Amino acid sequence: MEEMFQAMVGHMPEEIKKTAIDEFGGMEQWKEHYIKAVSSQDMQKRYQKMVECFGRKEEYLATVKNPISKEVAGSYQKRMDAI
């Protein structure tokens, strides 16, 4: 989860980072909130769907680290909806 958080933050526009930091009181508080949220049972089920779509956890993480275009994301969403 730490690696996913760092990848997400690394590709996030500064304006969105600032908004999240303002909302949660700092980067560490935001990170704690993120880890808690993605640890929930519901999010773990959603994460499993993503892993199934990509085939392996490593493939999904590579995509988080190297974001895709809106068009490719749309086709992945269609695949996820079909699973």
CSV table of N, CA and C in Angstrom, one decimal:
chain,number,residue,atom,x,y,z
A,1,MET,N,0.8,-1.2,0.0
A,1,MET,CA,0.0,0.0,0.0
A,1,MET,C,0.9,1.3,0.0
A,2,GLU,N,2.0,1.2,0.7
A,2,GLU,CA,2.9,2.3,0.7
A,2,GLU,C,3.4,2.6,-0.7
A,3,GLU,N,3.7,1.6,-1.5
A,3,GLU,CA,4.2,1.8,-2.8
A,3,GLU,C,3.1,2.4,-3.7
A,4,MET,N,1.9,2.0,-3.5
A,4,MET,CA,0.8,2.5,-4.3
A,4,MET,C,0.6,4.0,-3.9
A,5,PHE,N,0.6,4.3,-2.7
A,5,PHE,CA,0.5,5.7,-2.2
A,5,PHE,C,1.6,6.6,-2.8
A,6,GLN,N,2.8,6.2,-2.8
A,6,GLN,CA,3.9,6.9,-3.3
A,6,GLN,C,3.8,7.1,-4.8
A,7,ALA,N,3.4,6.1,-5.5
A,7,ALA,CA,3.2,6.2,-7.0
A,7,ALA,C,2.0,7.2,-7.3
A,8,MET,N,1.0,7.1,-6.5
A,8,MET,CA,-0.2,8.0,-6.7
A,8,MET,C,0.3,9.5,-6.5
A,9,VAL,N,0.9,9.7,-5.4
A,9,VAL,CA,1.4,11.1,-5.1
A,9,VAL,C,2.4,11.6,-6.1
A,10,GLY,N,3.2,10.7,-6.6
A,10,GLY,CA,4.2,11.1,-7.6
A,10,GLY,C,3.7,11.5,-8.9
A,11,HIS,N,2.5,11.1,-9.2
A,11,HIS,CA,1.9,11.5,-10.5
A,11,HIS,C,0.7,12.5,-10.3
A,12,MET,N,0.5,12.9,-9.1
A,12,MET,CA,-0.6,13.8,-8.8
A,12,MET,C,-0.3,15.3,-9.0
A,13,PRO,N,-1.1,16.0,-9.7
A,13,PRO,CA,-0.9,17.5,-9.9
A,13,PRO,C,-0.7,18.2,-8.5
A,14,GLU,N,0.1,19.2,-8.4
A,14,GLU,CA,0.4,19.9,-7.2
A,14,GLU,C,-0.9,20.5,-6.6
A,15,GLU,N,-1.8,20.9,-7.4
A,15,GLU,CA,-3.0,21.5,-6.9
A,15,GLU,C,-3.8,20.5,-6.1
A,16,ILE,N,-3.9,19.3,-6.6
A,16,ILE,CA,-4.6,18.2,-5.9
A,16,ILE,C,-3.9,17.8,-4.6
A,17,LYS,N,-2.6,17.7,-4.7
A,17,LYS,CA,-1.8,17.4,-3.4
A,17,LYS,C,-2.1,18.5,-2.4
A,18,LYS,N,-2.1,19.7,-2.8
A,18,LYS,CA,-2.3,20.8,-1.8
A,18,LYS,C,-3.7,20.7,-1.2
A,19,THR,N,-4.7,20.4,-2.0
A,19,THR,CA,-6.1,20.2,-1.5
A,19,THR,C,-6.2,19.1,-0.5
A,20,ALA,N,-5.5,18.0,-0.8
A,20,ALA,CA,-5.6,16.8,0.1
A,20,ALA,C,-4.8,17.2,1.4
A,21,ILE,N,-3.7,17.8,1.3
A,21,ILE,CA,-3.0,18.2,2.5
A,21,ILE,C,-3.8,19.2,3.3
A,22,ASP,N,-4.4,20.1,2.7
A,22,ASP,CA,-5.2,21.1,3.4
A,22,ASP,C,-6.4,20.4,4.1
A,23,GLU,N,-7.0,19.4,3.5
A,23,GLU,CA,-8.1,18.7,4.0
A,23,GLU,C,-7.8,17.8,5.2
A,24,PHE,N,-6.6,17.1,5.1
A,24,PHE,CA,-6.2,16.2,6.1
A,24,PHE,C,-5.2,16.7,7.1
A,25,GLY,N,-4.7,17.9,6.9
A,25,GLY,CA,-3.8,18.5,7.9
A,25,GLY,C,-2.3,18.2,7.6
A,26,GLY,N,-2.0,17.5,6.6
A,26,GLY,CA,-0.6,17.2,6.3
A,26,GLY,C,-0.5,15.9,5.5
A,27,MET,N,0.7,15.7,4.9
A,27,MET,CA,0.9,14.6,4.1
A,27,MET,C,0.8,13.3,4.9
A,28,GLU,N,1.4,13.2,6.1
A,28,GLU,CA,1.3,12.0,6.9
A,28,GLU,C,-0.1,11.7,7.3
A,29,GLN,N,-0.9,12.7,7.6
A,29,GLN,CA,-2.3,12.4,8.0
A,29,GLN,C,-3.1,11.9,6.7
A,30,TRP,N,-2.8,12.5,5.6
A,30,TRP,CA,-3.4,12.0,4.4
A,30,TRP,C,-3.1,10.6,4.0
A,31,LYS,N,-1.8,10.3,4.2
A,31,LYS,CA,-1.3,8.9,4.0
A,31,LYS,C,-2.0,7.9,4.9
A,32,GLU,N,-2.1,8.3,6.2
A,32,GLU,CA,-2.8,7.4,7.2
A,32,GLU,C,-4.3,7.2,6.7
A,33,HIS,N,-4.9,8.2,6.3
A,33,HIS,CA,-6.3,8.1,5.8
A,33,HIS,C,-6.4,7.2,4.6
A,34,TYR,N,-5.5,7.4,3.7
A,34,TYR,CA,-5.4,6.5,2.4
A,34,TYR,C,-5.2,5.1,2.8
A,35,ILE,N,-4.2,4.8,3.7
A,35,ILE,CA,-4.0,3.4,4.0
A,35,ILE,C,-5.2,2.8,4.7
A,36,LYS,N,-5.8,3.5,5.6
A,36,LYS,CA,-7.0,3.0,6.2
A,36,LYS,C,-8.2,2.7,5.2
A,37,ALA,N,-8.3,3.7,4.3
A,37,ALA,CA,-9.4,3.5,3.3
A,37,ALA,C,-9.2,2.3,2.4
A,38,VAL,N,-7.9,2.2,1.9
A,38,VAL,CA,-7.7,1.1,1.0
A,38,VAL,C,-7.6,-0.3,1.7
A,39,SER,N,-7.5,-0.3,3.0
A,39,SER,CA,-7.5,-1.5,3.8
A,39,SER,C,-8.9,-2.0,4.1
A,40,SER,N,-9.9,-1.3,3.8
A,40,SER,CA,-11.3,-1.7,4.1
A,40,SER,C,-11.6,-2.9,3.2
A,41,GLN,N,-12.5,-3.7,3.7
A,41,GLN,CA,-13.0,-4.9,3.0
A,41,GLN,C,-13.5,-4.6,1.6
A,42,ASP,N,-14.3,-3.5,1.5
A,42,ASP,CA,-14.9,-3.1,0.2
A,42,ASP,C,-13.7,-2.7,-0.8
A,43,MET,N,-12.8,-2.0,-0.4
A,43,MET,CA,-11.7,-1.6,-1.3
A,43,MET,C,-10.8,-2.8,-1.6
A,44,GLN,N,-10.6,-3.7,-0.7
A,44,GLN,CA,-9.9,-4.9,-1.0
A,44,GLN,C,-10.6,-5.7,-2.1
A,45,LYS,N,-11.9,-5.7,-2.1
A,45,LYS,CA,-12.6,-6.4,-3.2
A,45,LYS,C,-12.4,-5.7,-4.5
A,46,ARG,N,-12.5,-4.4,-4.5
A,46,ARG,CA,-12.3,-3.6,-5.7
A,46,ARG,C,-10.9,-3.8,-6.2
A,47,TYR,N,-9.9,-3.8,-5.3
A,47,TYR,CA,-8.5,-4.0,-5.7
A,47,TYR,C,-8.4,-5.4,-6.3
A,48,GLN,N,-9.0,-6.4,-5.8
A,48,GLN,CA,-8.9,-7.7,-6.4
A,48,GLN,C,-9.5,-7.7,-7.8
A,49,LYS,N,-10.5,-6.9,-8.1
A,49,LYS,CA,-11.1,-6.8,-9.4
A,49,LYS,C,-10.0,-6.2,-10.4
A,50,MET,N,-9.3,-5.2,-9.9
A,50,MET,CA,-8.3,-4.6,-10.7
A,50,MET,C,-7.2,-5.5,-11.0
A,51,VAL,N,-6.7,-6.3,-10.0
A,51,VAL,CA,-5.7,-7.3,-10.2
A,51,VAL,C,-6.1,-8.3,-11.2
A,52,GLU,N,-7.4,-8.8,-11.1
A,52,GLU,CA,-7.9,-9.7,-12.1
A,52,GLU,C,-7.9,-9.2,-13.5
A,53,CYS,N,-8.2,-7.9,-13.6
A,53,CYS,CA,-8.2,-7.2,-14.9
A,53,CYS,C,-6.8,-7.2,-15.5
A,54,PHE,N,-5.8,-6.9,-14.7
A,54,PHE,CA,-4.5,-6.7,-15.1
A,54,PHE,C,-3.7,-8.0,-15.2
A,55,GLY,N,-4.2,-9.0,-14.5
A,55,GLY,CA,-3.6,-10.4,-14.5
A,55,GLY,C,-2.7,-10.6,-13.3
A,56,ARG,N,-2.0,-9.6,-12.8
A,56,ARG,CA,-1.1,-9.8,-11.7
A,56,ARG,C,-1.1,-8.5,-10.9
A,57,LYS,N,-0.8,-8.6,-9.6
A,57,LYS,CA,-0.6,-7.4,-8.8
A,57,LYS,C,0.5,-6.5,-9.4
A,58,GLU,N,1.6,-7.0,-9.8
A,58,GLU,CA,2.7,-6.3,-10.3
A,58,GLU,C,2.3,-5.5,-11.6
A,59,GLU,N,1.5,-6.0,-12.4
A,59,GLU,CA,1.0,-5.3,-13.6
A,59,GLU,C,0.2,-4.1,-13.2
A,60,TYR,N,-0.7,-4.3,-12.2
A,60,TYR,CA,-1.5,-3.2,-11.8
A,60,TYR,C,-0.6,-2.1,-11.2
A,61,LEU,N,0.3,-2.5,-10.4
A,61,LEU,CA,1.2,-1.5,-9.7
A,61,LEU,C,2.0,-0.7,-10.8
A,62,ALA,N,2.4,-1.4,-11.8
A,62,ALA,CA,3.2,-0.8,-12.9
A,62,ALA,C,2.3,0.3,-13.6
A,63,THR,N,1.0,0.0,-13.7
A,63,THR,CA,0.1,1.0,-14.3
A,63,THR,C,-0.1,2.2,-13.4
A,64,VAL,N,-0.1,2.0,-12.1
A,64,VAL,CA,-0.3,3.1,-11.1
A,64,VAL,C,1.0,4.0,-11.2
A,65,LYS,N,2.1,3.3,-11.4
A,65,LYS,CA,3.4,4.1,-11.5
A,65,LYS,C,3.5,4.8,-12.8
A,66,ASN,N,2.9,4.3,-13.8
A,66,ASN,CA,3.0,4.8,-15.2
A,66,ASN,C,1.6,5.0,-15.7
A,67,PRO,N,0.9,6.1,-15.3
A,67,PRO,CA,-0.5,6.3,-15.7
A,67,PRO,C,-0.7,6.2,-17.2
A,68,ILE,N,-1.9,5.7,-17.5
A,68,ILE,CA,-2.3,5.6,-18.9
A,68,ILE,C,-3.2,6.7,-19.4
A,69,SER,N,-3.5,6.8,-20.7
A,69,SER,CA,-4.3,7.8,-21.2
A,69,SER,C,-5.8,7.6,-20.9
A,70,LYS,N,-6.6,8.6,-21.0
A,70,LYS,CA,-8.0,8.5,-20.8
A,70,LYS,C,-8.7,7.4,-21.6
A,71,GLU,N,-8.2,7.3,-22.9
A,71,GLU,CA,-8.8,6.4,-23.8
A,71,GLU,C,-8.6,4.9,-23.4
A,72,VAL,N,-7.3,4.7,-23.0
A,72,VAL,CA,-7.0,3.3,-22.5
A,72,VAL,C,-7.7,3.0,-21.2
A,73,ALA,N,-7.8,4.0,-20.3
A,73,ALA,CA,-8.5,3.8,-19.1
A,73,ALA,C,-9.9,3.5,-19.3
A,74,GLY,N,-10.6,4.1,-20.3
A,74,GLY,CA,-12.0,3.7,-20.6
A,74,GLY,C,-12.1,2.3,-21.1
A,75,SER,N,-11.2,1.8,-21.8
A,75,SER,CA,-11.3,0.4,-22.3
A,75,SER,C,-11.1,-0.5,-21.1
A,76,TYR,N,-10.2,-0.2,-20.2
A,76,TYR,CA,-10.0,-1.0,-19.0
A,76,TYR,C,-11.3,-1.0,-18.1
A,77,GLN,N,-11.9,0.1,-18.0
A,77,GLN,CA,-13.2,0.2,-17.3
A,77,GLN,C,-14.2,-0.7,-17.9
A,78,LYS,N,-14.3,-0.8,-19.2
A,78,LYS,CA,-15.2,-1.7,-19.8
A,78,LYS,C,-14.9,-3.1,-19.5
A,79,ARG,N,-13.6,-3.5,-19.5
A,79,ARG,CA,-13.2,-4.8,-19.1
A,79,ARG,C,-13.6,-5.1,-17.7
A,80,MET,N,-13.3,-4.2,-16.8
A,80,MET,CA,-13.7,-4.4,-15.3
A,80,MET,C,-15.2,-4.6,-15.2
A,81,ASP,N,-16.0,-3.8,-15.9
A,81,ASP,CA,-17.4,-4.0,-15.8
A,81,ASP,C,-17.9,-5.3,-16.2
A,82,ALA,N,-17.1,-5.9,-17.1
A,82,ALA,CA,-17.5,-7.2,-17.6
A,82,ALA,C,-17.1,-8.4,-16.7
A,83,ILE,N,-16.2,-8.1,-15.8
A,83,ILE,CA,-15.7,-9.1,-14.8
A,83,ILE,C,-16.7,-9.4,-13.8
